[in-house]
mmCIF file of C-alpha atoms and ligand atoms in Angstrom:
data_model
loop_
_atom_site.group_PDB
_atom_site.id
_atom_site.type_symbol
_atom_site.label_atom_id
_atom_site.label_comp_id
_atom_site.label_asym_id
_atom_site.label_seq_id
_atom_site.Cartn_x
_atom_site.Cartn_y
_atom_site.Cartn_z
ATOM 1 C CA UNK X 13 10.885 5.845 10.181
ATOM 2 C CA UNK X 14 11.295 4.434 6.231
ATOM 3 C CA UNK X 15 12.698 7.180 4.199
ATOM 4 C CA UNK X 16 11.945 6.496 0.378
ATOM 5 C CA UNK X 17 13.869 3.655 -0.939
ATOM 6 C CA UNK X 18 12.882 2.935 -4.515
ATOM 7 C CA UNK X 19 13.633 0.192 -6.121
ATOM 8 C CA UNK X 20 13.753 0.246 -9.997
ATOM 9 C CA UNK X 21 12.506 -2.835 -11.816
ATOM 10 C CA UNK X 22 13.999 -2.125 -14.843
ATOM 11 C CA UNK X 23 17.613 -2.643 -13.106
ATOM 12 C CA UNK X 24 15.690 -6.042 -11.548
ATOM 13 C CA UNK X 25 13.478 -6.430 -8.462
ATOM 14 C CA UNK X 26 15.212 -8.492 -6.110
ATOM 15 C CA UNK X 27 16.011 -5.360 -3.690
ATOM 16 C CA UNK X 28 13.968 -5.738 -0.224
ATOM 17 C CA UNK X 29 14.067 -3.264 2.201
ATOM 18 C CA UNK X 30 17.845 -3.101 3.436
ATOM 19 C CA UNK X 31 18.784 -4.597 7.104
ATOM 20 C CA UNK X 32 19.234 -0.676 8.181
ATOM 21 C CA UNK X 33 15.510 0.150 6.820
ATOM 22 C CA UNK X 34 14.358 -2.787 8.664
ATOM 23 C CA UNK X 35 15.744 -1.802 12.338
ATOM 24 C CA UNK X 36 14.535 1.848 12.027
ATOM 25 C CA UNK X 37 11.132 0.620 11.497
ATOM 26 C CA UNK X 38 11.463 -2.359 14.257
ATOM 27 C CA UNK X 39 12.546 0.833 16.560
ATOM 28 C CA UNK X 40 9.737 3.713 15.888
ATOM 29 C CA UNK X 41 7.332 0.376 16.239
ATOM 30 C CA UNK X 42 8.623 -0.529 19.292
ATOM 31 C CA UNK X 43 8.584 2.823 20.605
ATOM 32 C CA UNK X 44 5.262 3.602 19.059
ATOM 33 C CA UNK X 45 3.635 0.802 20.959
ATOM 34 C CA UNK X 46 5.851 1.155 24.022
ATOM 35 C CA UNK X 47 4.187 5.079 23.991
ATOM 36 C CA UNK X 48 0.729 3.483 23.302
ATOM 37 C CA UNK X 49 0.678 1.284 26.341
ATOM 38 C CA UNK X 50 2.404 3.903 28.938
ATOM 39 C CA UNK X 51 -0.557 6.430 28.037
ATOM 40 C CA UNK X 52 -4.173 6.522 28.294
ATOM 41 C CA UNK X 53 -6.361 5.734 26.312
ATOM 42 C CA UNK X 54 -4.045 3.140 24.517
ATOM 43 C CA UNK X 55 -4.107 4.439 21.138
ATOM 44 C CA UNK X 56 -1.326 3.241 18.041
ATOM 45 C CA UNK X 57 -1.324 4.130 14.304
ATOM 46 C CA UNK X 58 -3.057 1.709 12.033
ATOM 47 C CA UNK X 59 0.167 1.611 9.887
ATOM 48 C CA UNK X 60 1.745 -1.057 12.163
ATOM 49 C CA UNK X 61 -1.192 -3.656 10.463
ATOM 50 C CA UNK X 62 1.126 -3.853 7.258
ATOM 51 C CA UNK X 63 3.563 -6.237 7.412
ATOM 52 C CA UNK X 64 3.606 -9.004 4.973
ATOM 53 C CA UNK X 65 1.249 -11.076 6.921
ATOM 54 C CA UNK X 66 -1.265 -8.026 7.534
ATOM 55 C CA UNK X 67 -0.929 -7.315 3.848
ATOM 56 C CA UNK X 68 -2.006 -10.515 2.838
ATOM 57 C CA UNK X 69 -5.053 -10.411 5.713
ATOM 58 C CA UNK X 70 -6.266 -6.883 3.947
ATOM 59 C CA UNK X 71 -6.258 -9.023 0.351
ATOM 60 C CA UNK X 72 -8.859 -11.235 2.253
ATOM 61 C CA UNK X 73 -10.910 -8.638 3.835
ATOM 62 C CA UNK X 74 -11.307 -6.814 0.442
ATOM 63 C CA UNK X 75 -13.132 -10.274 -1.002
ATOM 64 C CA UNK X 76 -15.349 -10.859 2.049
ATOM 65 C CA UNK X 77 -19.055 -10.409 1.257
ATOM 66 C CA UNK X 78 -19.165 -8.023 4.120
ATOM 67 C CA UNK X 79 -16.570 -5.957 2.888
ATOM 68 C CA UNK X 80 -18.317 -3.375 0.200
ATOM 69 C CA UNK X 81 -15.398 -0.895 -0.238
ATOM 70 C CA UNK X 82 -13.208 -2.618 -2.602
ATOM 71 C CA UNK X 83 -15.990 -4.409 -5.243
ATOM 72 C CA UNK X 84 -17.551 -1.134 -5.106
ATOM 73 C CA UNK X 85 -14.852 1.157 -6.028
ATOM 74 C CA UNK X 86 -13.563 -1.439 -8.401
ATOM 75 C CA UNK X 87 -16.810 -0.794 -10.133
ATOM 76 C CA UNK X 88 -16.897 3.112 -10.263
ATOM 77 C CA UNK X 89 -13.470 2.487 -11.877
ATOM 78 C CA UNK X 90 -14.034 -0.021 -14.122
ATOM 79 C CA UNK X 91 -17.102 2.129 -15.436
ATOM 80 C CA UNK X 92 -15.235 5.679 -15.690
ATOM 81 C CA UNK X 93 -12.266 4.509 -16.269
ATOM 82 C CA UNK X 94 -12.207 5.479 -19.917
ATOM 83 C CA UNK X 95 -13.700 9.658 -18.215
ATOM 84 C CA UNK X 96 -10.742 9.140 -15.996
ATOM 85 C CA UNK X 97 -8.035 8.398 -18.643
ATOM 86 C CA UNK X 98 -9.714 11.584 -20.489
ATOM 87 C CA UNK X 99 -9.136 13.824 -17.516
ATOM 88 C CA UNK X 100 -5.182 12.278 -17.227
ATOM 89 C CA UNK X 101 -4.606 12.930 -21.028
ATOM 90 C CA UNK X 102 -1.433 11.063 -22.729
ATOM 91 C CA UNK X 103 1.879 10.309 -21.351
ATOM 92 C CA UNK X 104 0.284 10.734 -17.665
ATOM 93 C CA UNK X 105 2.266 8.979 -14.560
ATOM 94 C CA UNK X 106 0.977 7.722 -11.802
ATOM 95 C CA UNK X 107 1.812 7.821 -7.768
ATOM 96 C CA UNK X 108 0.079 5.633 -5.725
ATOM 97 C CA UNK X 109 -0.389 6.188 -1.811
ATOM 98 C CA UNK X 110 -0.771 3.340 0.180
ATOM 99 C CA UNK X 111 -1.314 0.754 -2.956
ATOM 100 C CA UNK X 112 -1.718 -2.321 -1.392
ATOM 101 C CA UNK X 113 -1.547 -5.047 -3.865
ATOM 102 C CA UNK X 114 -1.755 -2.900 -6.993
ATOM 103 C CA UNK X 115 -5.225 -4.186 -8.152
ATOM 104 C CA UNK X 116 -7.293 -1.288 -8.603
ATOM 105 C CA UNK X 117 -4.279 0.756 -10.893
ATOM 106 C CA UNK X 118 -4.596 -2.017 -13.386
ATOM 107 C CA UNK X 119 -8.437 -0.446 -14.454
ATOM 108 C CA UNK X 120 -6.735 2.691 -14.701
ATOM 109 C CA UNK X 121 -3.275 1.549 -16.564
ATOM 110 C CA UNK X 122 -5.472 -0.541 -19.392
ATOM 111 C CA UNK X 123 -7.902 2.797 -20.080
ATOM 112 C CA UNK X 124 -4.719 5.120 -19.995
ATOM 113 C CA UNK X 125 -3.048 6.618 -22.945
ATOM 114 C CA UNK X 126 0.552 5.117 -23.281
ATOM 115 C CA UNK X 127 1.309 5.534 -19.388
ATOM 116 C CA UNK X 128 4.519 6.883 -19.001
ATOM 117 C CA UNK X 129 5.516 5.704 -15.630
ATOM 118 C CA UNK X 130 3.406 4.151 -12.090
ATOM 119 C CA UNK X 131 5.440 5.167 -8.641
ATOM 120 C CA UNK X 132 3.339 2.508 -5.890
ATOM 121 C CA UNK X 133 4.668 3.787 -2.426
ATOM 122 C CA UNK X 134 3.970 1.687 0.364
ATOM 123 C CA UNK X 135 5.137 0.683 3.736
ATOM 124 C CA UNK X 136 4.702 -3.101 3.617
ATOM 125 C CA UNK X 137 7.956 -3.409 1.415
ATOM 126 C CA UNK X 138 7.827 -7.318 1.039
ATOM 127 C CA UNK X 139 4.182 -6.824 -0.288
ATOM 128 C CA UNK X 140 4.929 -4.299 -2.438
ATOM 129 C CA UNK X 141 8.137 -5.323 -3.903
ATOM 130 C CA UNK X 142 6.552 -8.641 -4.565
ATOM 131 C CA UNK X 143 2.838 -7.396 -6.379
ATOM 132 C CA UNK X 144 5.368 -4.782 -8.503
ATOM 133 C CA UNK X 145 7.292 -7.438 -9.891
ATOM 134 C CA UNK X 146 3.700 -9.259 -10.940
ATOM 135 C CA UNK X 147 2.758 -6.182 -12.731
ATOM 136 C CA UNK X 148 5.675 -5.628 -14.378
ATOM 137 C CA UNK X 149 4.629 -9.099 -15.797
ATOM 138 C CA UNK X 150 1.384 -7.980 -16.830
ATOM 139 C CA UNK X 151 2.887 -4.608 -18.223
ATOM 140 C CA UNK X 152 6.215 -5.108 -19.353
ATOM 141 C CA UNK X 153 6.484 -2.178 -21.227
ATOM 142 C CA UNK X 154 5.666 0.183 -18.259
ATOM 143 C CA UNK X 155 8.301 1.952 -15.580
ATOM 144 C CA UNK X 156 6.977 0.594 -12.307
ATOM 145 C CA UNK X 157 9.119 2.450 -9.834
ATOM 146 C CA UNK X 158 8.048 0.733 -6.327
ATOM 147 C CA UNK X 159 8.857 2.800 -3.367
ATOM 148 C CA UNK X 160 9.421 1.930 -0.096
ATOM 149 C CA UNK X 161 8.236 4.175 2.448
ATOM 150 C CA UNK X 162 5.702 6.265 4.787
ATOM 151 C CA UNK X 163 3.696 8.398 3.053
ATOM 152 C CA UNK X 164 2.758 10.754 5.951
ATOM 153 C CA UNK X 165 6.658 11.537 6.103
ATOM 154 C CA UNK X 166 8.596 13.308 3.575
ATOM 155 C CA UNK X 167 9.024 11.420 0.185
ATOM 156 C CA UNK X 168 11.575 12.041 -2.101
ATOM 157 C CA UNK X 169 10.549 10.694 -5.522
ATOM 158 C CA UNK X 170 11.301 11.660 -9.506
ATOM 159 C CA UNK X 171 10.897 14.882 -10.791
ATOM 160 C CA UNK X 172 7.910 14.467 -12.768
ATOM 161 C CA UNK X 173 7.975 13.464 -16.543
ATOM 162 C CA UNK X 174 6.177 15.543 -19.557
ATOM 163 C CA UNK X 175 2.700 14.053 -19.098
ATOM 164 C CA UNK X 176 0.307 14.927 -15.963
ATOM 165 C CA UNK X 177 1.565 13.385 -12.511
ATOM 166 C CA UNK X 178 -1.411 12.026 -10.913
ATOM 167 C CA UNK X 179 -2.016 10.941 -7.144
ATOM 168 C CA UNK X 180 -4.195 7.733 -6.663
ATOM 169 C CA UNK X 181 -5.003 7.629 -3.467
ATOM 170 C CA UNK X 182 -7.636 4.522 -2.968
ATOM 171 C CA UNK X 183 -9.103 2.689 -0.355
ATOM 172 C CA UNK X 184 -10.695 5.515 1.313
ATOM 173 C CA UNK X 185 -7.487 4.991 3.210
ATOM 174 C CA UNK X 186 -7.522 8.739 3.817
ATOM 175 C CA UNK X 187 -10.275 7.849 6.090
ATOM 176 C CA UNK X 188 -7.454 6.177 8.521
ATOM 177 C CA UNK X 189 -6.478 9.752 9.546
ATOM 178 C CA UNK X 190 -8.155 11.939 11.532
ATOM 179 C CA UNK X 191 -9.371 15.494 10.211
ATOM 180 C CA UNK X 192 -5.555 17.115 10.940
ATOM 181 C CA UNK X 193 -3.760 14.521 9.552
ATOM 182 C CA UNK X 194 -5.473 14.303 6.576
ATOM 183 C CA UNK X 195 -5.220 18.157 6.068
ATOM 184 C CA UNK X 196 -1.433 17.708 6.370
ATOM 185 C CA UNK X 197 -1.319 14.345 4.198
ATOM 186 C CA UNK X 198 -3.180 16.454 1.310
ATOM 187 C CA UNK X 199 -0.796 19.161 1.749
ATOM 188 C CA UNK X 200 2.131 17.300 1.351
ATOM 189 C CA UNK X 201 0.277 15.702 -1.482
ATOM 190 C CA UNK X 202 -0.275 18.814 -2.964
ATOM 191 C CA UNK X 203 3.204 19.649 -3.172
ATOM 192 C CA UNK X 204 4.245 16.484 -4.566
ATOM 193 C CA UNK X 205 1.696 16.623 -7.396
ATOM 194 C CA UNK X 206 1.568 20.379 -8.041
ATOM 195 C CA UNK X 207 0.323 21.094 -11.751
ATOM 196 C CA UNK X 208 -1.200 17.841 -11.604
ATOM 197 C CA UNK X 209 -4.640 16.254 -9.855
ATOM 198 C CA UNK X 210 -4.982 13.517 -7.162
ATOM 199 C CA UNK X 211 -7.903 11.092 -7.794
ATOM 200 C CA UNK X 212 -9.045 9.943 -4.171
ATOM 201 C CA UNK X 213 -11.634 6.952 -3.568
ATOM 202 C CA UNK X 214 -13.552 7.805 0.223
ATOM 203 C CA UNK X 215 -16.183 5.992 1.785
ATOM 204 C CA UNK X 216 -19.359 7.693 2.295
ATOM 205 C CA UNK X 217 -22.030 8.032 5.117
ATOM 206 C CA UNK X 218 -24.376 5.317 5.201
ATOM 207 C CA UNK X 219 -27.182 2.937 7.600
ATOM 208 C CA UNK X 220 -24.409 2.120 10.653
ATOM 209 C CA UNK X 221 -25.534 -1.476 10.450
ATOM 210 C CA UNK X 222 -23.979 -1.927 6.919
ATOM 211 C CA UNK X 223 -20.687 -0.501 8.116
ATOM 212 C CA UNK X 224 -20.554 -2.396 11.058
ATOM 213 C CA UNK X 225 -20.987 -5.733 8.829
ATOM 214 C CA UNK X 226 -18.232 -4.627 6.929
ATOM 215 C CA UNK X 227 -15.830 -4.543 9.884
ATOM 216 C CA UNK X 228 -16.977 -7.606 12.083
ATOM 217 C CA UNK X 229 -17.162 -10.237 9.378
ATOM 218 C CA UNK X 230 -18.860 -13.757 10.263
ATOM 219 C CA UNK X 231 -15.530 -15.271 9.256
ATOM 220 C CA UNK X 232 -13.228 -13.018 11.681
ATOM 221 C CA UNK X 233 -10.555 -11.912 9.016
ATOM 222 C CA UNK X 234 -11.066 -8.454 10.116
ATOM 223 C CA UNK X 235 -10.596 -10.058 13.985
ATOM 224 C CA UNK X 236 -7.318 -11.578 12.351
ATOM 225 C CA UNK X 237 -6.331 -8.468 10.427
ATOM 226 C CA UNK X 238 -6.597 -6.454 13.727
ATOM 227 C CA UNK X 239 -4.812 -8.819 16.024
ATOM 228 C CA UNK X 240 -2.263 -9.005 13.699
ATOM 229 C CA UNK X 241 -0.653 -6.169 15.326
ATOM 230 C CA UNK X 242 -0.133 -8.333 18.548
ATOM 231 C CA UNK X 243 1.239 -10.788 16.376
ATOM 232 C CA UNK X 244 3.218 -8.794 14.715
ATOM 233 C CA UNK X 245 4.971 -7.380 17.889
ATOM 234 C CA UNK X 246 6.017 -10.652 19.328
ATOM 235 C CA UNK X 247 7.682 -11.277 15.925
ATOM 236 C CA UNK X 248 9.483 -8.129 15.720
ATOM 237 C CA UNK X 249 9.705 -7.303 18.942
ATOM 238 C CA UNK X 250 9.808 -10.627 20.804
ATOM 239 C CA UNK X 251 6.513 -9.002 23.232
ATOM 240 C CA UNK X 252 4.816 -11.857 24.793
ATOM 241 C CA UNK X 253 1.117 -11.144 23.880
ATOM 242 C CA UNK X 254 -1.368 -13.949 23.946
ATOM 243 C CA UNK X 255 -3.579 -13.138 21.630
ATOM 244 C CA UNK X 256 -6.762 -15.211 23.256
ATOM 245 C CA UNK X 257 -6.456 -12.594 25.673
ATOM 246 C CA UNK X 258 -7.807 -10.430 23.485
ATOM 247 C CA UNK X 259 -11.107 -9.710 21.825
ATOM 248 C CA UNK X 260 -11.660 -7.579 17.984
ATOM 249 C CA UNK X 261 -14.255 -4.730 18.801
ATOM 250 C CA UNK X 262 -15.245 -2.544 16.015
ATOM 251 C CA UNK X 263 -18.192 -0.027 16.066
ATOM 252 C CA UNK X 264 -19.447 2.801 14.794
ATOM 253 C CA UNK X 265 -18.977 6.459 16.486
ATOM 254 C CA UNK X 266 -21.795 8.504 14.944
ATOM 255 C CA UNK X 267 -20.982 11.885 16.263
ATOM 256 C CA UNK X 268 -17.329 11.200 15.010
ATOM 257 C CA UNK X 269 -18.659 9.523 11.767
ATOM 258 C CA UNK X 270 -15.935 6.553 11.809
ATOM 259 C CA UNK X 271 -15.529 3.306 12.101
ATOM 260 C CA UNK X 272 -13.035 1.926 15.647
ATOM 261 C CA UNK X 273 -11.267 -0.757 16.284
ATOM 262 C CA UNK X 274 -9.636 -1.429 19.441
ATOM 263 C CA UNK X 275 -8.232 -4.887 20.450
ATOM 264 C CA UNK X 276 -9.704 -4.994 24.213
ATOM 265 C CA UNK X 277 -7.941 -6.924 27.179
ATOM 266 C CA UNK X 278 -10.918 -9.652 28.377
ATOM 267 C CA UNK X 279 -8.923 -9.692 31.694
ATOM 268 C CA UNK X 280 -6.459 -8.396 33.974
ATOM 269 C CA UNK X 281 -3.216 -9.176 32.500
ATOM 270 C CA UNK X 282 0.336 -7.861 32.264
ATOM 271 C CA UNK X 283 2.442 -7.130 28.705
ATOM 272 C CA UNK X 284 6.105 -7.062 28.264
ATOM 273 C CA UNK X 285 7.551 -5.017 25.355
ATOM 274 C CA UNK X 286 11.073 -3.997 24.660
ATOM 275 C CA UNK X 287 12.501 -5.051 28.067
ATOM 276 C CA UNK X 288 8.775 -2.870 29.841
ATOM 277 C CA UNK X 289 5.469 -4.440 31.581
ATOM 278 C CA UNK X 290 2.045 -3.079 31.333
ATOM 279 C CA UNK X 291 -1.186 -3.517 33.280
ATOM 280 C CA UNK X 292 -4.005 -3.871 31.447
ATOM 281 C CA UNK X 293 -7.416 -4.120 32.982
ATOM 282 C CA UNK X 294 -10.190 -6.207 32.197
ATOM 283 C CA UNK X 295 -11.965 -3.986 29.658
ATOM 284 C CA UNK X 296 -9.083 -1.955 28.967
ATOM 285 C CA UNK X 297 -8.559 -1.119 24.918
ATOM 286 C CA UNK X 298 -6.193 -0.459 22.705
ATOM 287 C CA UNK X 299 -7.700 1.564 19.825
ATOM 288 C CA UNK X 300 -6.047 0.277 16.918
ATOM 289 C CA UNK X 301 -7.928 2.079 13.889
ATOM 290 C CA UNK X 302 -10.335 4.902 12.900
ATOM 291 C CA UNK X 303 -12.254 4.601 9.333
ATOM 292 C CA UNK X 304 -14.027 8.183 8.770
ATOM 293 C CA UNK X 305 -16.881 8.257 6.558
ATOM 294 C CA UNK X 306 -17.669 11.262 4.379
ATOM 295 C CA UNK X 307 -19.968 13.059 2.832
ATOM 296 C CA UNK X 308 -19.377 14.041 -1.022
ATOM 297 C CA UNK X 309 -19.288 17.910 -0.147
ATOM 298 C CA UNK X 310 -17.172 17.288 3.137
ATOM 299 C CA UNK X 311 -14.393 15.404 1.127
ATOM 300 C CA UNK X 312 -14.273 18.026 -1.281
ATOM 301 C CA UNK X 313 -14.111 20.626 1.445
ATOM 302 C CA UNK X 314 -10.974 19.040 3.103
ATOM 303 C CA UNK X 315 -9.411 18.616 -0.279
ATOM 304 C CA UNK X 316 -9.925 21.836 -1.355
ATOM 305 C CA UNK X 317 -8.398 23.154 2.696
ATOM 306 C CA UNK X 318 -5.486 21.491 1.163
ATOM 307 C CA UNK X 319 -5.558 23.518 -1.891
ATOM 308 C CA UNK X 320 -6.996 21.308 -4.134
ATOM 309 C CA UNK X 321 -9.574 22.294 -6.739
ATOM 310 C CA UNK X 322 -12.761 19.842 -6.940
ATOM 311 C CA UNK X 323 -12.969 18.342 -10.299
ATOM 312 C CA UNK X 324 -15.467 15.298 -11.474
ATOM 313 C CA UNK X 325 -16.935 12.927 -8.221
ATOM 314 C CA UNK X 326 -17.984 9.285 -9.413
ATOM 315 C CA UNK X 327 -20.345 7.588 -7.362
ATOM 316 C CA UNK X 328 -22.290 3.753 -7.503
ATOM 317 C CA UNK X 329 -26.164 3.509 -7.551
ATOM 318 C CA UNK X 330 -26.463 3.455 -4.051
ATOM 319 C CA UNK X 331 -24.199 5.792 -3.138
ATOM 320 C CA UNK X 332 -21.807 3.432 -0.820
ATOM 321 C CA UNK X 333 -18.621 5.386 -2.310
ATOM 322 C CA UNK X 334 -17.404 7.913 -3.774
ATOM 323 C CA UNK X 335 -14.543 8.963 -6.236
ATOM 324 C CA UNK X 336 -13.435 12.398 -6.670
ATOM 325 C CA UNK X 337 -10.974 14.220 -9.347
ATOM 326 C CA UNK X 338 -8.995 17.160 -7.428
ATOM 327 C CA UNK X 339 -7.007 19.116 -9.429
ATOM 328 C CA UNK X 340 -3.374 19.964 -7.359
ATOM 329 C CA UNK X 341 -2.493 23.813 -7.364
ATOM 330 C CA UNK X 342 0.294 25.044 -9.387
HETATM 331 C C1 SAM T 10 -6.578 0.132 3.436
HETATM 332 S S1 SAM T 10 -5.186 -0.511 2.592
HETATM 333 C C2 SAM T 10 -5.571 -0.025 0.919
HETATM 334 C C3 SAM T 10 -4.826 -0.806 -0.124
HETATM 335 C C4 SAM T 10 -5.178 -0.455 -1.566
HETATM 336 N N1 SAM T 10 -4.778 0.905 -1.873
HETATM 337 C C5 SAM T 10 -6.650 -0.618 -1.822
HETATM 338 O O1 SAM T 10 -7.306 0.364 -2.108
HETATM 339 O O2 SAM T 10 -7.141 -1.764 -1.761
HETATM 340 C C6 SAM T 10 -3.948 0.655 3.055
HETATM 341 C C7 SAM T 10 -2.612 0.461 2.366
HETATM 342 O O3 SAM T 10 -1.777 1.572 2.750
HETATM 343 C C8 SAM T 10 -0.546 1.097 3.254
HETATM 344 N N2 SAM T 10 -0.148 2.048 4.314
HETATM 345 C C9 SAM T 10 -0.758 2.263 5.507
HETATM 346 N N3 SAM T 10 -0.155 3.247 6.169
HETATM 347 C C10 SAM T 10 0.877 3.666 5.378
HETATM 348 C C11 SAM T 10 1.874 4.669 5.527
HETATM 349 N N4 SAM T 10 1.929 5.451 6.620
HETATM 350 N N5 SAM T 10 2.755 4.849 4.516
HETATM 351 C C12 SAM T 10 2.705 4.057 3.401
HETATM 352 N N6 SAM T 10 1.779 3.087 3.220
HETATM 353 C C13 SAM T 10 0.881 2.894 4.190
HETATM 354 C C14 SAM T 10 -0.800 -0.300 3.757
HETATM 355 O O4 SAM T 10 0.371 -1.094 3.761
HETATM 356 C C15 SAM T 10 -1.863 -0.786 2.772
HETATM 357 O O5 SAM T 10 -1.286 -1.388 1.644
#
């Protein structure tokens, strides 16, 4: 497990994750998957997709014509983002769960009045450290304060400054967990943001054929993006997966409302991780990622489960996604 490093970039931003950071999460991988492959069904968190490589994969999958998430919430931002400054008021900081490459925070930092500080936590340090350091560029006069770490675990971060402390959770990466763990991710959120508001971006309900586009592109990033995991083990963890042994399946469960993706064995074949073989049977998956879709009234009734109170929702003309304000109890 990560436990919060942050790295200032005001003291300079050539801090990477530190050798001892790096072997705890090479061990709770390694275990993770180890776990995964001992039990059926094979199921692993979606979090072991981000390393630098898998980072750079989701940057492709957001510009694949397929892919409608990102364009569209970059437009819902880009035309409220002057309602959403309103709602932060002045001197507002901003934590970011899960923030990728730090695109979509830029709409919000150029509408926002004299943002007093931006706190991007993710778990793909390299990434992160790395797409700080190019927004520090673009904003020199801001206090980026990247974090390293796993948001689902406990993070210890600033106390917050004078302004409003806002959560920007994008992505619809909330989706990723399923009903109980997103309950206890807004929670925790809750706590960290108390007095303030979390603005959360979720993918809605819509004709099964567009989602399943969106996650089984004709150029097979997504295929890349999930076998990346496989790839990423015999990097780490020196397993001995061969990838062509392996096909990307992603469909949509409509009594579950989500998207899966499994990576399924196309034969009989045997794994070796940390020193351990599997069997895997022809057939046999390893579930790799859920996506939940949502409808604008069941976000806000899971946010507001959490304690959250449901502010302003911003939607696109065809009502692909949604973007909700929640204000954080006190
Ligand atoms: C679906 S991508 C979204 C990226 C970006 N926020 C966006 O909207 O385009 C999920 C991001 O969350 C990060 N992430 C996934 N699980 C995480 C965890 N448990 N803790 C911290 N970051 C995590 C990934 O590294 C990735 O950058």
């Amino acid at each position: 497990m990560l436990t919060g490093t942050m790295l200032n970039l005001e003291a300079g931003f050539d801090t990477r994750d530190s050798p001892a950071q790096a072997r705890t999460a090479r061990g709770e991988f390694e275990s993770d998957l180890i776990r995964a492959l001992a039990v059926k069904p094979h199921a692993i968190s979606p979090k072991y997709f981000y390393d630098a490589q898998g980072s750079r994969l989701f940057d492709s999958i957001c510009e694949l014509p397929e892919y409608y998430p990102t364009r569209t919430e970059l437009s819902i931002l880009s035309t409220h983002a002057g309602e959403i400054a309103r709602q932060m008021g002045p001197r507002a900081e901003i934590v970011e769960f899960g923030a990728g490459s730090l695109r979509k925070v830029r709409l919000l930092l150029d509408a926002m009045q004299e943002p007093a500080r931006y706190l991007p936590i993710d778990i793909s340090g390299e990434h992160l450290v790395d797409a700080a350091a190019a927004l520090k560029v673009d904003y020199p006069s801001l206090d980026v304060r990247p974090v390293v770490a796993d948001y689902t675990q406990r993070l210890l971060l600033p106390a917050p400054g004078a302004g409003c402390r806002v959560g920007f959770f994008p992505g619809s990466t909330i989706g990723n967990f399923t009903p109980e763990e997103a309950l206890h991710f807004l929670r925790n959120a809750a706590q960290v943001l108390r007095g303030g508001a979390l603005l959360l971006g979720a993918d809605l309900i819509k004709d099964p054929a567009v989602l399943h586009a969106a996650y089984n592109d004709a150029q097979g990033v997504t295929a890349a993006f999930n076998l990346n995991l496989l790839a990423r083990a015999n990097r780490e963890l020196h397993a001995d997966f061969e990838l062509g042994r392996f096909a990307h399946s992603a469909f949509y469960n409509a009594p579950l409302q989500r998207i899966e993706m499994h990576l399924v064995s196309r034969r009989r074949q045997q794994v070796a991780v940390g020193g351990e073989r599997f069997e895997l049977a022809e057939g046999e998956s390893i579930h790799t990622e859920n996506s939940h879709k949502f409808t604008i009234d069941s976000l806000r009734a899971l946010a507001q489960r959490a304690g959250f109170t449901a502010g302003p929702v911003w939607t696109d003309p065809n009502q692909l996604f949604s973007v909700h304000w929640l204000h954080a109890p006190r």
